[in-house]
Coordinates of C-alpha atoms in Angstrom, one line a residue:
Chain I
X1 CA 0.0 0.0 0.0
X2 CA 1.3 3.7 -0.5
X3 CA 2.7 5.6 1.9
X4 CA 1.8 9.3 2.8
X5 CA 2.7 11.5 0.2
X6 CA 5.6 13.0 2.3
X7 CA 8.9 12.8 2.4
X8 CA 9.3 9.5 2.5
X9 CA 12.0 7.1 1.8
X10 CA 11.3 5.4 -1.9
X11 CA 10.1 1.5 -1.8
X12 CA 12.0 -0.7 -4.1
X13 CA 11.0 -0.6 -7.6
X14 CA 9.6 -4.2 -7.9
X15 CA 6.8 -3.0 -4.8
X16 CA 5.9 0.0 -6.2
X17 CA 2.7 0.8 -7.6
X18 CA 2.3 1.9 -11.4
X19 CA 0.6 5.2 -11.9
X20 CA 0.1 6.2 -15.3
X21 CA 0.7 10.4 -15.7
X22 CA -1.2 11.3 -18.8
X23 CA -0.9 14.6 -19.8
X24 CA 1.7 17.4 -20.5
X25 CA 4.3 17.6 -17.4
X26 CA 5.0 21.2 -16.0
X27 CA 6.9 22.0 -13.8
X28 CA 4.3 21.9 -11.0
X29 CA 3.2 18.4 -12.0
X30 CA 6.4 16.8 -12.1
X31 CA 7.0 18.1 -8.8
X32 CA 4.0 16.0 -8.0
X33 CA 5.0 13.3 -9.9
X34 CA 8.1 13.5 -7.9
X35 CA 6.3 13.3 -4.2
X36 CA 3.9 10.6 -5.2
X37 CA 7.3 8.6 -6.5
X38 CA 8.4 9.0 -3.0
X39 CA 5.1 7.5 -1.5
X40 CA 5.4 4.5 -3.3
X41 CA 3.8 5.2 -6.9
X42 CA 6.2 4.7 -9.7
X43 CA 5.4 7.3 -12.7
X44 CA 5.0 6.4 -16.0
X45 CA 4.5 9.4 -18.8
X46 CA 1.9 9.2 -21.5
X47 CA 0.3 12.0 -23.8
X48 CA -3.6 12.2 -23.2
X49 CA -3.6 11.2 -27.2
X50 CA -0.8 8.9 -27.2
X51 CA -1.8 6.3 -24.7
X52 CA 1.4 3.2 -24.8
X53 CA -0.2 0.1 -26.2
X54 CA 1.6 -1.4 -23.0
X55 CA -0.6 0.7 -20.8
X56 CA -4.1 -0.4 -22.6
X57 CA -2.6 -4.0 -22.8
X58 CA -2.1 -3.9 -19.0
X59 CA -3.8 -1.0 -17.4
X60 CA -2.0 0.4 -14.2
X61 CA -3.8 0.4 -10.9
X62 CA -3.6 4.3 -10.5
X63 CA -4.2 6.9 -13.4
X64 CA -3.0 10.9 -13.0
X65 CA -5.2 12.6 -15.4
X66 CA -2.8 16.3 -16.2
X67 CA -4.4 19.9 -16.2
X68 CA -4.3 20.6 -20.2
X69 CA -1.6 23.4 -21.0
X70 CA -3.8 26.2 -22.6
X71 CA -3.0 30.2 -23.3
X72 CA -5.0 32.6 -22.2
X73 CA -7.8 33.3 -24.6
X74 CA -10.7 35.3 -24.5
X75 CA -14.4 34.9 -26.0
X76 CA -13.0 36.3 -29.3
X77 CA -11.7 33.4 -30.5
X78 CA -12.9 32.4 -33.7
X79 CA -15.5 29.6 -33.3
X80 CA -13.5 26.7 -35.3
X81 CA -10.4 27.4 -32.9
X82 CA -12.6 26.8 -29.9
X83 CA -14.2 23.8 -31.3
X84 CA -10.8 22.6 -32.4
X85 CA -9.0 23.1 -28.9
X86 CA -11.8 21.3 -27.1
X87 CA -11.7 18.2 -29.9
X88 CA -8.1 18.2 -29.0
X89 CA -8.8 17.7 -25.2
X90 CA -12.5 16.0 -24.7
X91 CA -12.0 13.4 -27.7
X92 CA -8.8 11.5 -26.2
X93 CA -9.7 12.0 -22.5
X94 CA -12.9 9.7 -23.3
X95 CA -10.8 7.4 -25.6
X96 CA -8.3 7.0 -22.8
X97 CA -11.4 6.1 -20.3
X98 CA -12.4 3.7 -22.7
X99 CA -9.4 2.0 -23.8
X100 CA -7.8 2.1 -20.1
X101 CA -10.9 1.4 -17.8
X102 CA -14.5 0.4 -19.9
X103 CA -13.0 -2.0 -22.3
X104 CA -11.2 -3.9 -19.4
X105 CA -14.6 -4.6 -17.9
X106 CA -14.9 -5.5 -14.1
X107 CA -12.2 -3.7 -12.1
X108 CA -10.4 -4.5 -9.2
X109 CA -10.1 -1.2 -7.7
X110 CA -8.4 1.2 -10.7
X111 CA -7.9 4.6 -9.3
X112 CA -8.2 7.6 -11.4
X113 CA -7.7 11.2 -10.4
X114 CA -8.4 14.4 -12.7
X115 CA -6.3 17.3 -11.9
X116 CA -7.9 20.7 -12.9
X117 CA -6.6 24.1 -12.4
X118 CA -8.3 27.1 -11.3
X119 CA -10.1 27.7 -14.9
X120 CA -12.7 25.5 -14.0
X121 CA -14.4 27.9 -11.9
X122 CA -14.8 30.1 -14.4
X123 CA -12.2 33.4 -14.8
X124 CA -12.8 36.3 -16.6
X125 CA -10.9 36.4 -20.0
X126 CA -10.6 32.6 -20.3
X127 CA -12.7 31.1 -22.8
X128 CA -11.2 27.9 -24.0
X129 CA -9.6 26.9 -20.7
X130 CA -12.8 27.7 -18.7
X131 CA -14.1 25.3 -21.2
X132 CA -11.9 22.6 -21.1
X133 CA -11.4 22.3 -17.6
X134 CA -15.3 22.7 -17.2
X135 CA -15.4 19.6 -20.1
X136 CA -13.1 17.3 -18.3
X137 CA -15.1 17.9 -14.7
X138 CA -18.3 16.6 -16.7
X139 CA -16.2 13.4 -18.1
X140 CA -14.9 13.1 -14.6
X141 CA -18.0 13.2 -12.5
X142 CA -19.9 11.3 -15.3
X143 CA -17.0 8.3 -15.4
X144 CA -17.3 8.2 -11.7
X145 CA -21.0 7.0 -11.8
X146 CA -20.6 4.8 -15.0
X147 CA -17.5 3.0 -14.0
X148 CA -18.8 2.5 -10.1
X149 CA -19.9 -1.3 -11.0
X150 CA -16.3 -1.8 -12.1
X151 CA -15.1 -0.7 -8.8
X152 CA -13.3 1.9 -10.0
X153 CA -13.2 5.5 -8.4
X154 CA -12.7 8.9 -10.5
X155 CA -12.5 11.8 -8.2
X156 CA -10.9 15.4 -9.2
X157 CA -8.3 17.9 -7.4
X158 CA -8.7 21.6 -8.3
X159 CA -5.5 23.3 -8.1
X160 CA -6.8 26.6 -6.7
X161 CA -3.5 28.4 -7.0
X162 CA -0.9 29.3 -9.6
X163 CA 2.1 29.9 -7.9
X164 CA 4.4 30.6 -10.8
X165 CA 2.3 33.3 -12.1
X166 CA 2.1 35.0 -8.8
X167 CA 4.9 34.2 -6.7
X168 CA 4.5 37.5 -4.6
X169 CA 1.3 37.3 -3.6
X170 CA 0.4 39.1 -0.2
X171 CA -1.2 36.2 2.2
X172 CA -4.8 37.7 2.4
X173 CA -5.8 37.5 6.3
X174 CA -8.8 35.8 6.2
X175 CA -7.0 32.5 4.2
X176 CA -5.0 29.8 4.9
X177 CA -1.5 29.9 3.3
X178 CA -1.2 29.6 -0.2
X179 CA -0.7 25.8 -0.3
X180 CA 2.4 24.1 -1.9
X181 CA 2.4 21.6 -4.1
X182 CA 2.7 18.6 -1.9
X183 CA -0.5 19.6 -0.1
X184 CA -1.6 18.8 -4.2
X185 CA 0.0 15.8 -4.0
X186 CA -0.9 14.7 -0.7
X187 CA -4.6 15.3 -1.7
X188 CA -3.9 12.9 -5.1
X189 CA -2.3 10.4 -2.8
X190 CA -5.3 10.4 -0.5
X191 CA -7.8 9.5 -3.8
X192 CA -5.4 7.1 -4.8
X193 CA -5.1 5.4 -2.0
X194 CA -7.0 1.9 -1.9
X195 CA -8.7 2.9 1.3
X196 CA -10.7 5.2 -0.7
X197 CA -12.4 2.6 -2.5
X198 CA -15.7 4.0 -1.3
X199 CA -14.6 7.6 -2.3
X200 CA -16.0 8.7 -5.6
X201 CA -17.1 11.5 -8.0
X202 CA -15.8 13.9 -5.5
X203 CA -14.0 17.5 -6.3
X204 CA -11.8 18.4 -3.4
X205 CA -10.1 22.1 -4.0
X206 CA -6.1 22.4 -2.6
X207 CA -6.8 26.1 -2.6
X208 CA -6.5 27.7 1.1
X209 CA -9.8 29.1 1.1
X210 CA -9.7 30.8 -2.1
X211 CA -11.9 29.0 -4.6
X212 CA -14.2 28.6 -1.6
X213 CA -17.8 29.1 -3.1
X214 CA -16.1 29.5 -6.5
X215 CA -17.7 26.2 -7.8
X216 CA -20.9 25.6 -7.3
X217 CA -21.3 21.6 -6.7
Chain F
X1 CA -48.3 43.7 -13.8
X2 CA -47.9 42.4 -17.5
X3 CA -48.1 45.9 -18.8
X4 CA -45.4 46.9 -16.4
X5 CA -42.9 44.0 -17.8
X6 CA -43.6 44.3 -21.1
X7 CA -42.4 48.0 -20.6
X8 CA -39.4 47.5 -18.7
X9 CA -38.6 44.3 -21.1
X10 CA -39.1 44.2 -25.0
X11 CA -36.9 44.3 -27.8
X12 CA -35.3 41.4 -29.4
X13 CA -34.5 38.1 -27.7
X14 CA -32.9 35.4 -29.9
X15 CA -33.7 31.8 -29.1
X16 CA -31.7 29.1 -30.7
X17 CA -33.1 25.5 -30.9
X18 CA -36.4 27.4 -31.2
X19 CA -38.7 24.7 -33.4
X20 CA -39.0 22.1 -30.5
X21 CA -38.3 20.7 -26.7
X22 CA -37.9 23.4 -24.4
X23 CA -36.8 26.2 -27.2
X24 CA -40.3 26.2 -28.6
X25 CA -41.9 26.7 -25.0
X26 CA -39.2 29.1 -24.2
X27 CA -40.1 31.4 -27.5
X28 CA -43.9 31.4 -26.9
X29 CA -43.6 32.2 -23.2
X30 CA -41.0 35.3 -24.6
X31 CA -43.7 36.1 -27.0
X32 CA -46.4 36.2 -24.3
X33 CA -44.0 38.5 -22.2
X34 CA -43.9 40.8 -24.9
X35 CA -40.4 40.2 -26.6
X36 CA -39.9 39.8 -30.6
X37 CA -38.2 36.6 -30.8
X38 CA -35.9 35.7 -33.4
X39 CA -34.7 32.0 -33.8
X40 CA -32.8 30.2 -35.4
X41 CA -33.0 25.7 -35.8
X42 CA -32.1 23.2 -38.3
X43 CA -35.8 22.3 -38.5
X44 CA -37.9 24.9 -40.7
X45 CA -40.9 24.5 -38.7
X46 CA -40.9 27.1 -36.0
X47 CA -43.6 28.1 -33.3
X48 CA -46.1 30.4 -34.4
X49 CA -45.6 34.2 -33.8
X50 CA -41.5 34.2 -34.1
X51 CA -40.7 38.2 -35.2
X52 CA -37.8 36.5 -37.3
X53 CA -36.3 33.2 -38.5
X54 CA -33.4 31.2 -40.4
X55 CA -33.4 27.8 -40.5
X56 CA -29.6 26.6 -40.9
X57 CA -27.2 23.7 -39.5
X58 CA -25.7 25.6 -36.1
X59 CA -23.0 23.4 -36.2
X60 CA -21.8 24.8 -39.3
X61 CA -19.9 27.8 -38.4
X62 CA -19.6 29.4 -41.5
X63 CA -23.7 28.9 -42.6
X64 CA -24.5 30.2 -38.7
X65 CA -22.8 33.3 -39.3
X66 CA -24.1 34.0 -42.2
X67 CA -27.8 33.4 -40.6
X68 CA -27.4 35.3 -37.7
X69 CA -26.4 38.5 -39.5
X70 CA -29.4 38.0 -41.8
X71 CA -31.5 38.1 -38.7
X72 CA -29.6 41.2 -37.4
X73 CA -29.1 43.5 -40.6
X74 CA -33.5 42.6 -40.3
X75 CA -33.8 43.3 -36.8
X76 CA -31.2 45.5 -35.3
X77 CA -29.2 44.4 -32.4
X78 CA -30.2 41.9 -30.4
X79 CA -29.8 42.4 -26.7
X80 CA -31.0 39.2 -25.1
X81 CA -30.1 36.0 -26.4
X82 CA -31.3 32.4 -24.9
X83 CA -28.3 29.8 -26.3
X84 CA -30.7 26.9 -25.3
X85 CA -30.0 24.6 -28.9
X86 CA -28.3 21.1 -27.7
X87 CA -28.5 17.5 -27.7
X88 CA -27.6 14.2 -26.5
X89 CA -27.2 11.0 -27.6
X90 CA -27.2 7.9 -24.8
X91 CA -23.6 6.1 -25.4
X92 CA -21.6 3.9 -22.9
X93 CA -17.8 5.0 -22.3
X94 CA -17.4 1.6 -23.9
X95 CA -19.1 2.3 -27.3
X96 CA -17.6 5.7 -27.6
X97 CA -15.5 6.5 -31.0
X98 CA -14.8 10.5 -30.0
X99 CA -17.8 11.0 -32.5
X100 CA -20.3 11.7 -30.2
X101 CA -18.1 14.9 -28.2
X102 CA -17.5 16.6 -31.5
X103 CA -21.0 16.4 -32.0
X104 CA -21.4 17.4 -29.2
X105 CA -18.4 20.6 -28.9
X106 CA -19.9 21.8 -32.0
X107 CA -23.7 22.2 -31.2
X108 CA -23.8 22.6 -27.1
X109 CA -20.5 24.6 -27.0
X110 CA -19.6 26.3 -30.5
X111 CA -23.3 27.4 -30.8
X112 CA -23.4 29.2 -28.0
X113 CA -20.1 31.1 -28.5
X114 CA -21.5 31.7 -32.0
X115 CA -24.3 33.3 -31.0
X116 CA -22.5 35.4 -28.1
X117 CA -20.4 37.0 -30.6
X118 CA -23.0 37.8 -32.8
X119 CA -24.9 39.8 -30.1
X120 CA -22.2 41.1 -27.9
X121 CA -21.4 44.2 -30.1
X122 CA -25.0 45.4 -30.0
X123 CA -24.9 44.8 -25.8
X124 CA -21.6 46.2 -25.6
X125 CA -23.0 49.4 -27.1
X126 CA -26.4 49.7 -25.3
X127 CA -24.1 48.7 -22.3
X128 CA -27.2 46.1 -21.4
X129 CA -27.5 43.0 -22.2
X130 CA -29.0 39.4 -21.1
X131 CA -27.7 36.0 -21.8
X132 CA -28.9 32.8 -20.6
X133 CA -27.7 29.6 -21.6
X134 CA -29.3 26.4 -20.9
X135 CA -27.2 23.9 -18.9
X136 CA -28.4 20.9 -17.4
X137 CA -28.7 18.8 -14.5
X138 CA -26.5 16.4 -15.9
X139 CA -23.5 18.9 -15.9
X140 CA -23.1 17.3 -12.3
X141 CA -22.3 14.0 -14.3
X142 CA -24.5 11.3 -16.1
X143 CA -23.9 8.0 -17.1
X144 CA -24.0 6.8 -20.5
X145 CA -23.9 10.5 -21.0
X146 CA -20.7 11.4 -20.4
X147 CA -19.8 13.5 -23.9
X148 CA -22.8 15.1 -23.1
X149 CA -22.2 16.1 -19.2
X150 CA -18.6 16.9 -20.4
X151 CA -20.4 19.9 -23.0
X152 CA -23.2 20.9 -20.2
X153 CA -20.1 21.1 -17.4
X154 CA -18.1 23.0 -19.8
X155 CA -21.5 25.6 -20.5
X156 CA -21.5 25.8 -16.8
X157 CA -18.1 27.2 -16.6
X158 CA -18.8 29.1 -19.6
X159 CA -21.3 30.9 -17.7
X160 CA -19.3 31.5 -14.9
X161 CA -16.4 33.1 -17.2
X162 CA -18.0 35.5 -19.4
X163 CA -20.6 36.7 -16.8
X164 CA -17.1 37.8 -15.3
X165 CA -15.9 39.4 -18.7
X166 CA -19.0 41.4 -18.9
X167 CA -20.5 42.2 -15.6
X168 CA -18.9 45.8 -15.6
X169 CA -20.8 46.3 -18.6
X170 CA -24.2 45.7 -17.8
X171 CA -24.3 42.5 -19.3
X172 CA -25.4 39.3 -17.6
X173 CA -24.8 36.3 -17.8
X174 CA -26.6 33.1 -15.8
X175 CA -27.6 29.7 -16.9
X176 CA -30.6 27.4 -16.1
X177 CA -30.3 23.5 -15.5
X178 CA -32.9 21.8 -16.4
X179 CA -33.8 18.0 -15.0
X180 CA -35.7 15.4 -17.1
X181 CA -38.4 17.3 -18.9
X182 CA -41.2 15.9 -21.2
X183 CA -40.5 16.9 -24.3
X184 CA -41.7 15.8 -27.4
X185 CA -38.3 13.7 -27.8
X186 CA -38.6 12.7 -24.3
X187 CA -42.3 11.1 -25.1
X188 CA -41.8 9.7 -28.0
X189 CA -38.3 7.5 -26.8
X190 CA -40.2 7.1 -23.2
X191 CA -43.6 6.1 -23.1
X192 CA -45.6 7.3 -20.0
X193 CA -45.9 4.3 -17.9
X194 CA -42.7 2.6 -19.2
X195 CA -40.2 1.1 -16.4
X196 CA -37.3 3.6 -17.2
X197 CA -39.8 6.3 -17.0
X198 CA -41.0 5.0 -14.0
X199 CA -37.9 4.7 -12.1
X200 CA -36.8 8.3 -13.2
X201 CA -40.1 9.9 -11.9
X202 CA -39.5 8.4 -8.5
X203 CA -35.9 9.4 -8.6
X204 CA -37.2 13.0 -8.6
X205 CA -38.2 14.5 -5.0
X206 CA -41.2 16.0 -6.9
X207 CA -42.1 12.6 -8.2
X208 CA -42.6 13.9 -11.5
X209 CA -41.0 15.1 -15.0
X210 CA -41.0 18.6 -15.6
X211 CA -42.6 20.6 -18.3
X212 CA -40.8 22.9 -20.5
X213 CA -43.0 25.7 -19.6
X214 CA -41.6 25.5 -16.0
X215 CA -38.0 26.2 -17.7
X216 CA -39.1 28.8 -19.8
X217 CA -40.6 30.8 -16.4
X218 CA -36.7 30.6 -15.5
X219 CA -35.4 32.1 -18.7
X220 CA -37.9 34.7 -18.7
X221 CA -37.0 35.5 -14.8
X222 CA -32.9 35.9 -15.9
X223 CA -34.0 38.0 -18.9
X224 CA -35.7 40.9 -17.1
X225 CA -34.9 44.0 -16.6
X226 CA -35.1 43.7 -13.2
X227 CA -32.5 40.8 -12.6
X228 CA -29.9 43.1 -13.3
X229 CA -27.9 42.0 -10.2
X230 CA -27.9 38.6 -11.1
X231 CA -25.2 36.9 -12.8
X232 CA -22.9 33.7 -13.3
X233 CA -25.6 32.0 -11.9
X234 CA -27.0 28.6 -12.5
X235 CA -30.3 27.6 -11.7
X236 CA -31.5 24.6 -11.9
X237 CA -34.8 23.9 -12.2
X238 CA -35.1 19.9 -11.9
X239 CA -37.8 18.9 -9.1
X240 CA -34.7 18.2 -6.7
X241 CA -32.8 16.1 -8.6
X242 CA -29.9 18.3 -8.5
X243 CA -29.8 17.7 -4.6
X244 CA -28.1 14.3 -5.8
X245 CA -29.3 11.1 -6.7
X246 CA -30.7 8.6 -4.3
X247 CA -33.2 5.5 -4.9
X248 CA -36.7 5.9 -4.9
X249 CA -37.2 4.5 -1.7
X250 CA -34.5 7.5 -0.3
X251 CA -37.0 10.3 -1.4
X252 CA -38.8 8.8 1.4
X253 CA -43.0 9.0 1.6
X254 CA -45.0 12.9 1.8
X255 CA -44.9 13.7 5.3
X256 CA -48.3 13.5 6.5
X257 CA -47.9 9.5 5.4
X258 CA -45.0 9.3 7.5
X259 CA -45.9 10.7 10.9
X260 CA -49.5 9.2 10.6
X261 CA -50.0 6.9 13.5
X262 CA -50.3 4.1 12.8
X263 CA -54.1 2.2 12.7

């Protein structure tokens, strides 16, 4: 079983338990990657479109689901770029739920968790990742209650902060600090974990207060 | 008290999905308030009284464009606009081929950013404007739904972003959720005493389906005037459902039943 996602010493290779990272690595999430490695999870890349035929062959226990890397756009976009970016995201997440969880048919317990960033609640001036990350909660929440008989949990983790864009930020009084990201990690770790088994369809916010009441569940 | 709204409210509203479902009650119930409803649908067989139509394929950017400025070189700017077209189509995650979400993208999402741009120069200008975009319950996720949750999810934050871009300009923004509602589609796959129908009226708190006309009273409320402090809402309007699922037996019986002694 995996440990806390602390700092914990790593578990030989041959115990440690796959976790599939599909998505685009920043910085931030390979810091993740990084603390879950330490609690036990061993990492293996993937492109939400490019899904290894080892991974469909022999799906891993645990499945990290990336935030999408999108600009900053606003509601001038032309339509067909719109439509275009979300084909690009919605399309292979469901093709990677199929191919990794629905076609293996009954489950033993696959854990998936669906990072999202702070877009899904909704920003001014940020059309298409508004969008997206509002897309990928639907898929989430809706994978959760189809792929329940399979015994398999979905759950998502909204990363309420950014702290490379705003590094200085004042603490505002009435918050908790902003959160680093192994409080992400640990709250990953925690929906991973094979004691959640009963834990599903389930949006927790790492966010220190700040996203509190900014999406309506 | 009708005299009164029809003053504060009027102009153009333009309702898209307007020949059916919950479109065609939305546009009659705008007609009734007073409005001069413009619509647009795929199906060239709109509600009686429409102020304007075009009949075109939303999904097809190019051919929506050219529609909506038909309807706006006609009728001036439009400074209300309902982005209620959308459909579904029932598919396991096992069944799916990626078909079904670009569907999907293009007529619950693309439509609706369509139609925004078309309006929002006329709104901009009167620095007033209304928008309401229908959602559903089933942004809070469906099963052998999913491509269509992930569209009404995305609509949801969709809301919640540009009622943000335009608050300072007088310009809302809200959406309404509706639950299962007996539509002409609805009847025709789900006949009235039919076991799935059945088991999805006493999934509802309310016990029953909802009728369009109980959506359009929604619309109607976020288009006034008068809810001008209102926005990045969502309201849904679903009998309870949205208070999460539980089995029939969980809605429990009506009160008076259950604290009546017993014989």
């Amino acid at each position: 079983m995996p440990a806390r996602a602390d700092d914990v010493p790593a578990t030989a290779e041959q115990s440690r338990t796959p976790l599939l990272l599909v998505g685009t690595p920043t910085d931030f999430t390979t810091t993740i990657a990084a603390t879950l490695s330490k609690a036990g999870y061993a990492p293996v890349p993937a492109q939400l479109d490019d899904i290894p035929a080892s991974a469909i062959a022999a799906p891993p226990p645990a499945i990290l689901v990336l935030p999408p890397v999108l600009d900053r756009v606003d509601a001038r976009i032309p339509v067909e770029d719109f439509i275009d970016a979300l084909d690009a995201i919605l399309v292979p997440a469901g093709l990677m739920a199929r191919d990794l969880v629905a076609r293996r048919g009954a489950d033993q317990g696959t854990r998936i968790v669906v990072l999202l960033d702070s877009a899904v609640t909704g920003p001014a001036h940020n059309t298409v990742a508004a969008a997206a990350m509002g897309g990928l909660l639907g898929l989430a929440r809706s994978w959760a209650l189809e792929f329940a008989p399979l015994l398999v949990t979905v759950n998502v983790v909204v990363i309420g902060f950014d702290p490379a864009a705003d590094p200085g930020a004042p603490r505002l009084p009435h918050m908790l600090p902003q959160p680093d990201v192994k409080a992400v990690a640990h709250a990953v770790a925690f929906f991973l974990d094979p004691r959640a088994a009963s834990i599903t369809g389930q949006v927790l916010s790492v966010c220190g207060g700040r996203l509190a009441s900014g999406l309506p569940l | 008290m009708i005299q009164e709204r029809q003053a504060l409210n009027g102009g153009s509203v333009l309702v898209t999905g307007v020949a059916s479902g919950i479109g065609r009650s939305i546009a009659l119930r705008l007609i009734a308030d007073g409005y001069a409803v413009l619509g647009l649908d795929i199906d060239p067989s709109p509600p009686p009284g429409l102020a304007g139509f075009e009949a075109v394929d939303i999904t097809q950017p190019a051919e929506a464009r050219k529609a909506l400025a038909q309807l706006l070189a006609a009728h001036g700017a439009v400074l209300r606009l309902v982005n209620n077209v959308g459909s579904s189509r029932r598919e396991n995650v096992i069944d799916s081929s990626g078909d079904t979400q670009r569907w999907l993208n293009r007529l619950n999402l693309g439509s609706a950013l369509l139609c925004l741009q078309a309006v929002l120069p006329g709104m901009r200008e009167a620095r007033f404007g209304r928008v309401v975009n229908i959602t559903s319950r089933a942004a809070m996720g469906r099963e052998t739904r999913s491509a269509y949750s992930a569209t009404k999810s995305a609509l949801a934050s969709l809301t919640r972003s540009w009622a943000r871009d335009f608050a300072a300009e007088g310009i809302t923004v809200n959406a309404v959720g509706p639950g299962t509602i007996n539509t002409d589609l609805f009847s025709r796959n789900n006949p009235p005493n039919a076991p799935d129908v059945t088991r999805l009226r006493e999934g509802v708190p309310m016990r029953r389906i909802g009728e369009p006309e109980e959506i359009a009273q929604a619309v109607s409320f976020f288009l006034d005037t008068r809810s001008s402090y209102i926005t990045g809402q969502t309201l849904y309007v679903c009998g309870g459902l949205s208070l999460g699922a539980v089995s029939p037996a969980g809605n429990g019986p009506p009160l008076d039943d259950a604290i009546a002694p017993r014989p």
